[in-house]
XYZ file of C-alpha atoms in Angstrom:
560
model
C 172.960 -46.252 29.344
C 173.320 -48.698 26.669
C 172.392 -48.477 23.183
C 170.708 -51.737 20.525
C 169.124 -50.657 17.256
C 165.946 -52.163 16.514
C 164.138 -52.706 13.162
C 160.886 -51.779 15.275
C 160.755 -48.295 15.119
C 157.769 -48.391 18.438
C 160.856 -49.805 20.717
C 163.519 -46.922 21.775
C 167.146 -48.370 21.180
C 168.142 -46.275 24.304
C 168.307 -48.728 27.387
C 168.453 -47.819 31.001
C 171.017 -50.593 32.424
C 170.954 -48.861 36.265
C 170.681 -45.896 38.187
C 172.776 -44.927 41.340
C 171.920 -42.122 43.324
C 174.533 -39.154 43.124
C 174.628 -37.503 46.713
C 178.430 -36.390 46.718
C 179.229 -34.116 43.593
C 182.736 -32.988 44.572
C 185.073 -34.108 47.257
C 187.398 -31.654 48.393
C 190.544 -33.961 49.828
C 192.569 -30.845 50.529
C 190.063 -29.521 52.571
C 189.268 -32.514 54.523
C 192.840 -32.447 55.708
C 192.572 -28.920 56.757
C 189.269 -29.645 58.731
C 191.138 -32.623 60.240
C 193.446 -30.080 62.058
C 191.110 -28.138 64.121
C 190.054 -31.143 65.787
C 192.362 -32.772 68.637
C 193.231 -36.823 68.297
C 190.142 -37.640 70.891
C 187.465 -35.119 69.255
C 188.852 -36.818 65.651
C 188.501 -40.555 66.661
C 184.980 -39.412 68.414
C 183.345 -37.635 65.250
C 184.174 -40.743 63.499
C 182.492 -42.618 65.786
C 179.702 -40.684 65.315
C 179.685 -40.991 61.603
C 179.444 -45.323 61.719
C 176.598 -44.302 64.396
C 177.910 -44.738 68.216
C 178.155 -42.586 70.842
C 181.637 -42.555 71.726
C 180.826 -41.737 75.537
C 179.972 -45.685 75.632
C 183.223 -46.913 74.706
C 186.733 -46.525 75.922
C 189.324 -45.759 73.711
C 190.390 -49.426 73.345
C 187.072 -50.001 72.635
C 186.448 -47.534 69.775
C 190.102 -48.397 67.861
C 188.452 -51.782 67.624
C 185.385 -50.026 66.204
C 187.616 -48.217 63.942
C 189.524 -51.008 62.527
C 186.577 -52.208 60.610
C 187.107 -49.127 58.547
C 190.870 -50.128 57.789
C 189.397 -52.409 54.459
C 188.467 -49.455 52.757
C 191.380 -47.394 52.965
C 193.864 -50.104 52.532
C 193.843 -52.002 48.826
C 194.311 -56.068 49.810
C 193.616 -55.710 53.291
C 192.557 -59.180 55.116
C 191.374 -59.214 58.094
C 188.927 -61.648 60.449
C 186.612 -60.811 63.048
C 185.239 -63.155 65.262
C 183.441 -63.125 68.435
C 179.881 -63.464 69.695
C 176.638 -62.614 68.277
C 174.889 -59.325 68.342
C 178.212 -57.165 68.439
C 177.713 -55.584 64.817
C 180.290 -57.332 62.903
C 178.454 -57.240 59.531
C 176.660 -53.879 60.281
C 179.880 -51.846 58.847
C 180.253 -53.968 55.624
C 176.496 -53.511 54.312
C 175.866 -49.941 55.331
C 178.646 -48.048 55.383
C 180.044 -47.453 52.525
C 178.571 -47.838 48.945
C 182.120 -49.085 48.057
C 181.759 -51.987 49.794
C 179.665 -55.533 49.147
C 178.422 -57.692 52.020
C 177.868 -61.559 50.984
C 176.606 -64.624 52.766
C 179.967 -66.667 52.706
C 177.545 -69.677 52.086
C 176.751 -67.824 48.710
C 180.310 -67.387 47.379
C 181.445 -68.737 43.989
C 184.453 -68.989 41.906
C 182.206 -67.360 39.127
C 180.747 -65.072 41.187
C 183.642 -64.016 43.334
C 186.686 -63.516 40.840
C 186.050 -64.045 37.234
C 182.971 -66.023 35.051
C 184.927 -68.188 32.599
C 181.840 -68.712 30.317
C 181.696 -65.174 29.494
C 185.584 -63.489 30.857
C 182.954 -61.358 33.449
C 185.014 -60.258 36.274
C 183.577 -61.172 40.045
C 183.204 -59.058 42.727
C 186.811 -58.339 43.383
C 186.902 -56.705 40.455
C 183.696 -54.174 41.490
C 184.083 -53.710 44.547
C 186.980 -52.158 47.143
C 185.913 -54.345 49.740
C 184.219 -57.558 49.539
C 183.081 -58.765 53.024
C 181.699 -62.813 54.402
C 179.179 -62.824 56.151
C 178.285 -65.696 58.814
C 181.862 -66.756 57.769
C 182.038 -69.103 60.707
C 180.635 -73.094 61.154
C 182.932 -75.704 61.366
C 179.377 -77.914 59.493
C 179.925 -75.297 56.535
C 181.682 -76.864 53.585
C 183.393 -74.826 50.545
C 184.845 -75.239 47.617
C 188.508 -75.992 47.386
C 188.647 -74.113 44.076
C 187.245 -71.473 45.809
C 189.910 -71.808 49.015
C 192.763 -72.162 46.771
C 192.390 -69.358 44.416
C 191.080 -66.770 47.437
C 194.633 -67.928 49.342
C 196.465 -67.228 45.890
C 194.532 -63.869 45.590
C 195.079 -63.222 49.538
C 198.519 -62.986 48.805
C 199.424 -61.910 45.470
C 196.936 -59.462 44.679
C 196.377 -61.562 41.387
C 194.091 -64.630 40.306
C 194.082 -66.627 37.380
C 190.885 -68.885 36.249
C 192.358 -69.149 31.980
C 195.615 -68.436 30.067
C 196.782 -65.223 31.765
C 196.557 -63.617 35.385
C 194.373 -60.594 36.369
C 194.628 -58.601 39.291
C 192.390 -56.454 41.534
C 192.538 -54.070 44.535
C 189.567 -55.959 46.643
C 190.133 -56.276 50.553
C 188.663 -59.133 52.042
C 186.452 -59.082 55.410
C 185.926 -62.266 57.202
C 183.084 -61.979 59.792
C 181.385 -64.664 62.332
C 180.397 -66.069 65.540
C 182.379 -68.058 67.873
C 180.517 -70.954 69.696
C 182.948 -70.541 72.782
C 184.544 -68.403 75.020
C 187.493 -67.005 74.862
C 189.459 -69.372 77.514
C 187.463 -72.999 76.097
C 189.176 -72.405 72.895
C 192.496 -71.478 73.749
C 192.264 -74.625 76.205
C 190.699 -77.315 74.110
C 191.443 -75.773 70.285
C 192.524 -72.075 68.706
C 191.055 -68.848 67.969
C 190.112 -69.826 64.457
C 188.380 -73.503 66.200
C 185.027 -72.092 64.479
C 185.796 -71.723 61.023
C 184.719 -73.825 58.236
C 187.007 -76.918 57.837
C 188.811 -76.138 54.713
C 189.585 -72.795 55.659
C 190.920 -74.167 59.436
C 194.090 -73.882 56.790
C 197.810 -72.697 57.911
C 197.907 -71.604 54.247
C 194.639 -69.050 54.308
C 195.244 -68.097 57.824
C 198.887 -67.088 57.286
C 197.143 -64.753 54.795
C 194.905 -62.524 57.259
C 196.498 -59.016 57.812
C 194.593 -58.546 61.373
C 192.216 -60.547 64.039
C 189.792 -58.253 64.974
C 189.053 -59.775 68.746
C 185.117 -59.628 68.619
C 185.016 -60.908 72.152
C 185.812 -57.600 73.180
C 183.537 -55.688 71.343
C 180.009 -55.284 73.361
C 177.095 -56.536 72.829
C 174.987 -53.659 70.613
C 172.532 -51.972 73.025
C 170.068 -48.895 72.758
C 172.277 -46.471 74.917
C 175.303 -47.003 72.633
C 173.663 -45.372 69.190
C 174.803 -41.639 69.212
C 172.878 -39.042 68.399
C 175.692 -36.175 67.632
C 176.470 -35.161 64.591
C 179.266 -36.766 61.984
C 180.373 -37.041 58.531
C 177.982 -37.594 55.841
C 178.266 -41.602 54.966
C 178.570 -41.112 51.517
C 181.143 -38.407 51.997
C 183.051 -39.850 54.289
C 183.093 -43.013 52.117
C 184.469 -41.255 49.545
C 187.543 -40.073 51.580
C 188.142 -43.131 51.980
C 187.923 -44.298 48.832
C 190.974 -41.064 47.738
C 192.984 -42.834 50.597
C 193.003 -46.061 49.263
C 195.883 -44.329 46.819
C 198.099 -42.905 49.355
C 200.699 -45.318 51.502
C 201.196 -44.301 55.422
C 202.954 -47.525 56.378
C 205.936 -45.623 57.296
C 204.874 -42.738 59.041
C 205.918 -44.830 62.142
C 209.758 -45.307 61.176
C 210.067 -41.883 62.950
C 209.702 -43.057 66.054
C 209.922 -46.777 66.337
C 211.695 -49.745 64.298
C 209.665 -53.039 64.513
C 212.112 -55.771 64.917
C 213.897 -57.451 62.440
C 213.045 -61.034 63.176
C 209.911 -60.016 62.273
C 208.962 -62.108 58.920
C 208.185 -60.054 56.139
C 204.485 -61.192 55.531
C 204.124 -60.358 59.663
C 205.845 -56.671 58.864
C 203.651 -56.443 55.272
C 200.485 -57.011 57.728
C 201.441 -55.186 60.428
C 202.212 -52.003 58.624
C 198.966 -52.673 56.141
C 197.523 -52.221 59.999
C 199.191 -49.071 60.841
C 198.793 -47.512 57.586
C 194.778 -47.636 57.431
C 194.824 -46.221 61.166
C 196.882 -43.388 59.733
C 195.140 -42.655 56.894
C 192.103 -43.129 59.761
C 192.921 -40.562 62.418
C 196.062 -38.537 60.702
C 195.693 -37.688 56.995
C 196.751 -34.177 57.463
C 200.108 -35.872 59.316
C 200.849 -34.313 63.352
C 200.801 -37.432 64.750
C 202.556 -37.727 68.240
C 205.348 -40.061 69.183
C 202.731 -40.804 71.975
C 199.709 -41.844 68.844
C 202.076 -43.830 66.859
C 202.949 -46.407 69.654
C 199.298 -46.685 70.816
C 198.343 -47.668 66.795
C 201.684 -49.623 66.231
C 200.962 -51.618 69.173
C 197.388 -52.609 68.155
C 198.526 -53.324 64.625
C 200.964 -55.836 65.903
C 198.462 -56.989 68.848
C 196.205 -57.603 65.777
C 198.950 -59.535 63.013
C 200.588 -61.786 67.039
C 197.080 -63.026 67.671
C 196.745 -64.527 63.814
C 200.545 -65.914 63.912
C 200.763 -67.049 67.561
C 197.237 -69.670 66.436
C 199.381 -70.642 63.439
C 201.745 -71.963 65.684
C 198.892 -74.160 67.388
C 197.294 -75.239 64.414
C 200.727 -75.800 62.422
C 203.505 -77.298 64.184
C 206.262 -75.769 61.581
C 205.524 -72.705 61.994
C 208.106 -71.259 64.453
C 207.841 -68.842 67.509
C 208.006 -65.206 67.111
C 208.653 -62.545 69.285
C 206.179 -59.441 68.672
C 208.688 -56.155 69.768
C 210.077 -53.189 68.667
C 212.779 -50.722 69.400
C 211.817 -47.376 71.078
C 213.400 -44.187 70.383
C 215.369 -44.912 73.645
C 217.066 -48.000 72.176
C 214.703 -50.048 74.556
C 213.096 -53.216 73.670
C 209.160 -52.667 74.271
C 207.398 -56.014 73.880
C 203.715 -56.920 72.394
C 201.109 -59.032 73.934
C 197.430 -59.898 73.387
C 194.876 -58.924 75.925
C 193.947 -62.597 76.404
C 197.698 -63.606 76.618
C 197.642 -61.470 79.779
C 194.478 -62.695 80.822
C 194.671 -66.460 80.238
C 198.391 -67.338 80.154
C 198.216 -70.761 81.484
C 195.918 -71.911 78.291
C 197.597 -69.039 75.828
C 200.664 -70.648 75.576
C 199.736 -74.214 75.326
C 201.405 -75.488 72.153
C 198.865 -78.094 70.975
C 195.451 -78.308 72.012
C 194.168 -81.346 72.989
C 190.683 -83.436 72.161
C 189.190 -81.828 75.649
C 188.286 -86.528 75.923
C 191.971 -87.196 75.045
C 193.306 -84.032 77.666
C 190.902 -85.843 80.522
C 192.519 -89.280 79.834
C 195.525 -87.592 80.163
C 195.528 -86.356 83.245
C 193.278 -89.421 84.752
C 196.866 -91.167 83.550
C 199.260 -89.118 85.138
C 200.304 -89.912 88.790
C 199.152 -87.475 91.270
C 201.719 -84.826 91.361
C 203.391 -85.732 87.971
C 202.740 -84.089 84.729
C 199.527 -81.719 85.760
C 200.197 -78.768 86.935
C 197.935 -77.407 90.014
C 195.225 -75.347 89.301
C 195.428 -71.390 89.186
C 193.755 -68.834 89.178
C 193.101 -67.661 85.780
C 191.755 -64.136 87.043
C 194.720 -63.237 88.948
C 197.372 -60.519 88.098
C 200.118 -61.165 85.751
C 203.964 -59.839 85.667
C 203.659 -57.669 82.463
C 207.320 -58.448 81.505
C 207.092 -62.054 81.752
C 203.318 -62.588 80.822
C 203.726 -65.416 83.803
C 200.543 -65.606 86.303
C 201.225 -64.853 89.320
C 200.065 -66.789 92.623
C 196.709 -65.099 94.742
C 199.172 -63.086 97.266
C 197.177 -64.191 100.627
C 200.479 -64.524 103.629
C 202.872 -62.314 101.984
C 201.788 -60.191 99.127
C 205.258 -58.331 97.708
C 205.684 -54.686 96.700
C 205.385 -54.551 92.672
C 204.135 -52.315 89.451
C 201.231 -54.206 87.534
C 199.885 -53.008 83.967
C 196.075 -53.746 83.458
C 195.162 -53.663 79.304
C 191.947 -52.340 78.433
C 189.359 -54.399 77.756
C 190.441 -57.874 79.762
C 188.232 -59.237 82.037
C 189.237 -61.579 85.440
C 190.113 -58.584 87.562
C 188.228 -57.317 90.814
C 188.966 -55.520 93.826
C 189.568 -58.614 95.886
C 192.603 -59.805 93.474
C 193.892 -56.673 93.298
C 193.398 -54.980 97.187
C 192.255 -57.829 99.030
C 195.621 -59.528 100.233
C 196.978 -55.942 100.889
C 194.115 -54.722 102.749
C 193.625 -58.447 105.117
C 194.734 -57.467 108.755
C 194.178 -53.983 108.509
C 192.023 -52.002 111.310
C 192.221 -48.664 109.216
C 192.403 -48.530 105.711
C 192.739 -44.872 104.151
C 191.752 -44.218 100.482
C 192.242 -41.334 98.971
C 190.291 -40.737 95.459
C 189.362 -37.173 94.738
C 186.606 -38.201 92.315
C 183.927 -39.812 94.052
C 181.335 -37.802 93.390
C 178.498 -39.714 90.596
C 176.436 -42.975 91.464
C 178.905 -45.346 89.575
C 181.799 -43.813 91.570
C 179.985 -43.984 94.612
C 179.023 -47.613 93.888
C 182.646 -48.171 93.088
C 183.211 -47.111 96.947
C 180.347 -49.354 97.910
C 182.316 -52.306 96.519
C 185.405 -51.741 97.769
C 183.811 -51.830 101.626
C 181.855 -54.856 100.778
C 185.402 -56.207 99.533
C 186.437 -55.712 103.226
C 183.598 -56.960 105.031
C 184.030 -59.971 102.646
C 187.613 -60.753 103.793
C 187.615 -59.659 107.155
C 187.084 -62.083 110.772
C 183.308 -61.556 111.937
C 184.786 -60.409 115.357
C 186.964 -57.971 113.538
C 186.797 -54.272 113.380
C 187.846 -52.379 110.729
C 187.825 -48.240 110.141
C 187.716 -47.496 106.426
C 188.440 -43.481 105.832
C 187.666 -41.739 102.638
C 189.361 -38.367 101.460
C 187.384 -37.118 97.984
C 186.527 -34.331 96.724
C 183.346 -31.771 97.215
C 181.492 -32.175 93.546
C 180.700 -28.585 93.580
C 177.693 -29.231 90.615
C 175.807 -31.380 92.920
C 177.464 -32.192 96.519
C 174.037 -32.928 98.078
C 173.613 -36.093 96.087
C 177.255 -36.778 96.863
C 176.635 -36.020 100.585
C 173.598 -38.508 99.933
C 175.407 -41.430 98.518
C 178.423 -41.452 100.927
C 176.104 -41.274 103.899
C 174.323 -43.591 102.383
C 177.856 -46.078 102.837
C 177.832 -45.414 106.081
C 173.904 -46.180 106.962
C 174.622 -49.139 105.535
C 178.019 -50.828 107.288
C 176.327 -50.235 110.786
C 176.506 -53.763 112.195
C 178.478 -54.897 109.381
C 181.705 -54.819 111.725
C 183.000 -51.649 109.353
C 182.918 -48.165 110.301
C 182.802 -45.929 106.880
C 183.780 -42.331 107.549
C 184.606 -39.832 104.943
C 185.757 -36.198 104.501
C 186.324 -33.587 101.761
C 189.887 -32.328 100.584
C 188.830 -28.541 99.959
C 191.885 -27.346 98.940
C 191.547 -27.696 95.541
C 195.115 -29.375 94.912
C 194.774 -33.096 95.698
C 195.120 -35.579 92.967
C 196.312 -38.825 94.133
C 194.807 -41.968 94.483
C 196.013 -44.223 96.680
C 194.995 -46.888 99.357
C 196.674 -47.000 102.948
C 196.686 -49.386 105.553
C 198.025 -49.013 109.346
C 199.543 -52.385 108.181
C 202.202 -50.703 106.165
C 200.919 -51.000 103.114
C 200.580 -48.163 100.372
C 198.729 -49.071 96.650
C 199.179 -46.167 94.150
C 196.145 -46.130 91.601
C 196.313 -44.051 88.894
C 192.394 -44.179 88.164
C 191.361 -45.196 91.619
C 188.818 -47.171 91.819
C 187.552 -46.643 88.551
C 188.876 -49.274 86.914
C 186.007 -50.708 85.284
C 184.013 -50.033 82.111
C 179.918 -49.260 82.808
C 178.380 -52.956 82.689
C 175.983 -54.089 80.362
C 172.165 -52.505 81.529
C 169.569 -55.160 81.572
C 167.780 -54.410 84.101
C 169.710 -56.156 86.809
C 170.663 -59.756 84.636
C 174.316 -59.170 83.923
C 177.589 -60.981 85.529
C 178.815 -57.611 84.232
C 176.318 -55.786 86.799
C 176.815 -58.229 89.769
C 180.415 -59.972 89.501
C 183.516 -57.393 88.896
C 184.906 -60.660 87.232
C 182.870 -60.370 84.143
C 183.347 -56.872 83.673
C 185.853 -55.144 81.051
C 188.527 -52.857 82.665
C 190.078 -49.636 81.220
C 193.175 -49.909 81.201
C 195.231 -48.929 84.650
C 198.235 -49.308 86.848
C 198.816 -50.566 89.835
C 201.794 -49.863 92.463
C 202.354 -51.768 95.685
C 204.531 -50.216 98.125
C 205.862 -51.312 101.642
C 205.833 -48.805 104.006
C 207.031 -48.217 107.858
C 204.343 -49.349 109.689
């Protein structure tokens, strides 16, 4: 309300400047905390969720941490962080409806003025309004911006303050960088960086060095019907409150318990990575109970998230030096960090400059054959965990070993990881007690075609299944297995399969009469449900293009 006397006595000084709807009239904290506590780590994280609108039953947890992190702005004051990725993954969705608290802008619309303070009339911008100001369409290397603007947003980015006249001001504004990439994943770690599709003047060392967390949109799906929940969660306006009261409170140690990031750590990579692990607190543990077991899984991301922006700056800015991402267990152990695409694209990852993709090709059309280009690899094949390295397709002699799958990578299939195991072979044994539903059925399906795939035409191979009876509907299990076996007659494979009934049986493994034993500890569920479009998906017809959950595998030699 706002009050200007007039001489007119037929005009009511009383003015009505705005109205804002009040929905929340009371926010019990305290009693948030104690609700928190009756609800296990999962059910938390999946009433979340709920409350940003997804069903959590589509995602894996991977999957819905990256979900979550777009909340991590409005619990944490001065929080940068950048997502980019394709289109149609919801990127922008979080910043204009969530939370009331929050302001979504088209980063073509952004002003000095408008963004930190007016000069004309001392007005404060946006920063000064709201607790998180977000860019939308951020992305475009044809975009141009002001370097006023990119100057004073890097000065704010890491000071907390801004100055535009005689004295500083500060604000409490977290910043929320949003767009689409015009590549994939692998093109721009071989030809540019991560960042290859921002504007030119922020393509800056300077600003980059400045982002908290990349948000790696490329593994968030594409938004489809089946992934909109329909549960129940926390009021919006509520919940944005909450997060609003959490914006005071500072979790960043809560991890100290149980882990010591390393020292050579610099201290803007340990301010950003424990900016990261403090909003995931504050997130999924504001009543406190966290697990040794929850901290890692967070700690890891936040670091994952903080490597991703430093390990580009060393691409894009030759000065800045290597750094290794690691911290100390409670065990004294050294537990290293890497990026999902590290693992899956190692041989681009750690190029140190990318090459003009016309100066690469000249390049190599200069070097000698055999000199100075290395062969070409398989970028979908396994990698050594500890080293990172790639490791050669394992076709004469595949060696015994323990691989570690991330969640969320693409590149894998059951031809990398059984097929050179499973070559030779007359029986093959696998043991999964859980194939029971279509996808686990079709899971079997694969595997067989896998064999009949790799196998000599005049070969004959027995593959034996041992699962167990799904005692809500074995009929349609019945169905689908004999279904396998309808369809291998001819194919050179006999499918057989049998129940385990005693109730007990809980491995997973695959056996060959060639001496070979793989340990699984998801079976052959390793994959996340593709994409449904009725049929057009790599996702639905190549195992290459689908995501993974995250899994182990162990190779053992056996007497044969």
């Amino acid at each position: 309300m706002q009050y200007e006397f007039s001489d007119d006595a037929r005009i009511s000084p009383w003015i009505l400047e705005a109205i804002k709807p009040i929905q929340i009239a009371k926010v019990d904290y305290e009693g948030f905390k104690a609700a928190r506590a009756a609800f296990s780590t999962e059910e938390w994280i999946d009433i979340l969720m709920q409350s940003i609108g997804f069903n959590p039953d589509a995602f894996g947890h991977r999957s819905k941490l990256l979900q979550l992190m777009r909340l991590i702005p409005f619990v944490e004051r001065n929080y940068n962080i950048i997502e980019l990725g394709p289109k149609g993954t919801g990127k922008s969705h979080i910043y204009s409806e969530f939370s009331p608290h929050g302001q979504l802008i088209s980063g073509g619309e952004v002003s000095v003025p408008k963004l930190f303070v007016n000069n004309s009339n001392g007005r404060i911008g946006l920063v000064g309004y709201w607790d998180v100001v977000a860019f939308d369409e951020f992305a475009g290397r044809e975009k141009k911006a002001n370097k006023a603007l990119v100057d004073i947003m890097k000065n704010y980015m890491a000071n907390k303050t801004f100055s535009r006249g005689v004295s500083p001001m500060g604000a409490e504004a977290s910043f929320a960088f949003v767009g689409n990439t015009d590549h994939n994943v692998p093109f721009m770690l071989k030809n540019s960086d991560l960042f290859e599709a921002l504007p030119a003047q922020f393509h800056d060392s300077a600003f980059i060095d400045r982002l908290h967390a990349y948000l790696p949109g490329w593994e968030v799906d594409v938004i489809r019907s089946e992934m909109f929940t329909s549960g129940y969660g926390f009021i919006v306006d509520y919940l944005a409150e909450i997060l609003r009261h959490l914006r005071s409170e500072d979790f960043s140690n809560r991890g100290d318990a149980f882990f010591k990031v390393s020292q050579q750590i610099s201290t803007r990579d340990r301010d950003a990575i424990f900016k990261t692990l403090s909003g995931y607190m504050k997130l999924l543990f504001p009543d406190g109970g966290e697990t040794e077991a929850d901290v890692e899984d967070l700690l890891r991301l936040a670091m994952e998230s903080r490597k991703r922006v430093k390990d580009q700056l060393t691409r894009i800015d030759s000065t800045y030096p290597d750094v290794d991402f690691h911290y100390i267990g409670s065990d004294g152990a050294k537990r290293a960090v890497t990026a999902v695409e590290e693992e899956e694209f190692p041989q681009f990852y750690h190029l140190k400059s990318a090459l003009d993709p016309k100066e690469q090709n000249a390049d190599d059309a200069a070097a000698e054959p055999g000199q100075g280009v290395a062969p070409e690899r398989d970028a979908s094949a396994p990698q050594d965990k500890a080293t990172g390295t790639l490791q050669e397709p394992k076709t004469a002699q595949p060696d015994e070993g323990h691989k570690v799958y991330a969640e969320n990578r693409k590149g894998i299939s059951y031809d990398i990881l059984f097929g050179p195991y499973t070559d030779g072979a007359q029986r093959i044994v696998v043991t999964d007690p859980y194939i029971r539903f279509y996808y686990q059925a079709r899971n079997m399906m694969e595997f067989v075609e896998m064999v009949i795939r790799r196998k000599a035409p005049e070969d004959q191979v027995a593959v034996h299944l041992v699962t167990g009876p799904d005692d809500g509907n074995v009929a349609q299990q019945r169905e689908f297995l004999e279904a396998i076996s309808t369809a291998c007659l001819g194919s050179g494979v006999d499918f057989t399969w049998t129940f385990d009934t005693s109730g007990t049986a809980h491995a997973r493994d695959i056996v060959t009469d060639t001496g070979w034993k793989i340990v699984l500890d998801r079976g052959l569920d390793i994959f996340q449900a593709p994409v449904k479009s009725g049929g057009f998906s790599f996702g639905d017809r190549l195992q290459e293009h689908r995501m993974a959950k995250g899994f182990y595998v162990t190779y053992l030699r056996e007497d044969a």
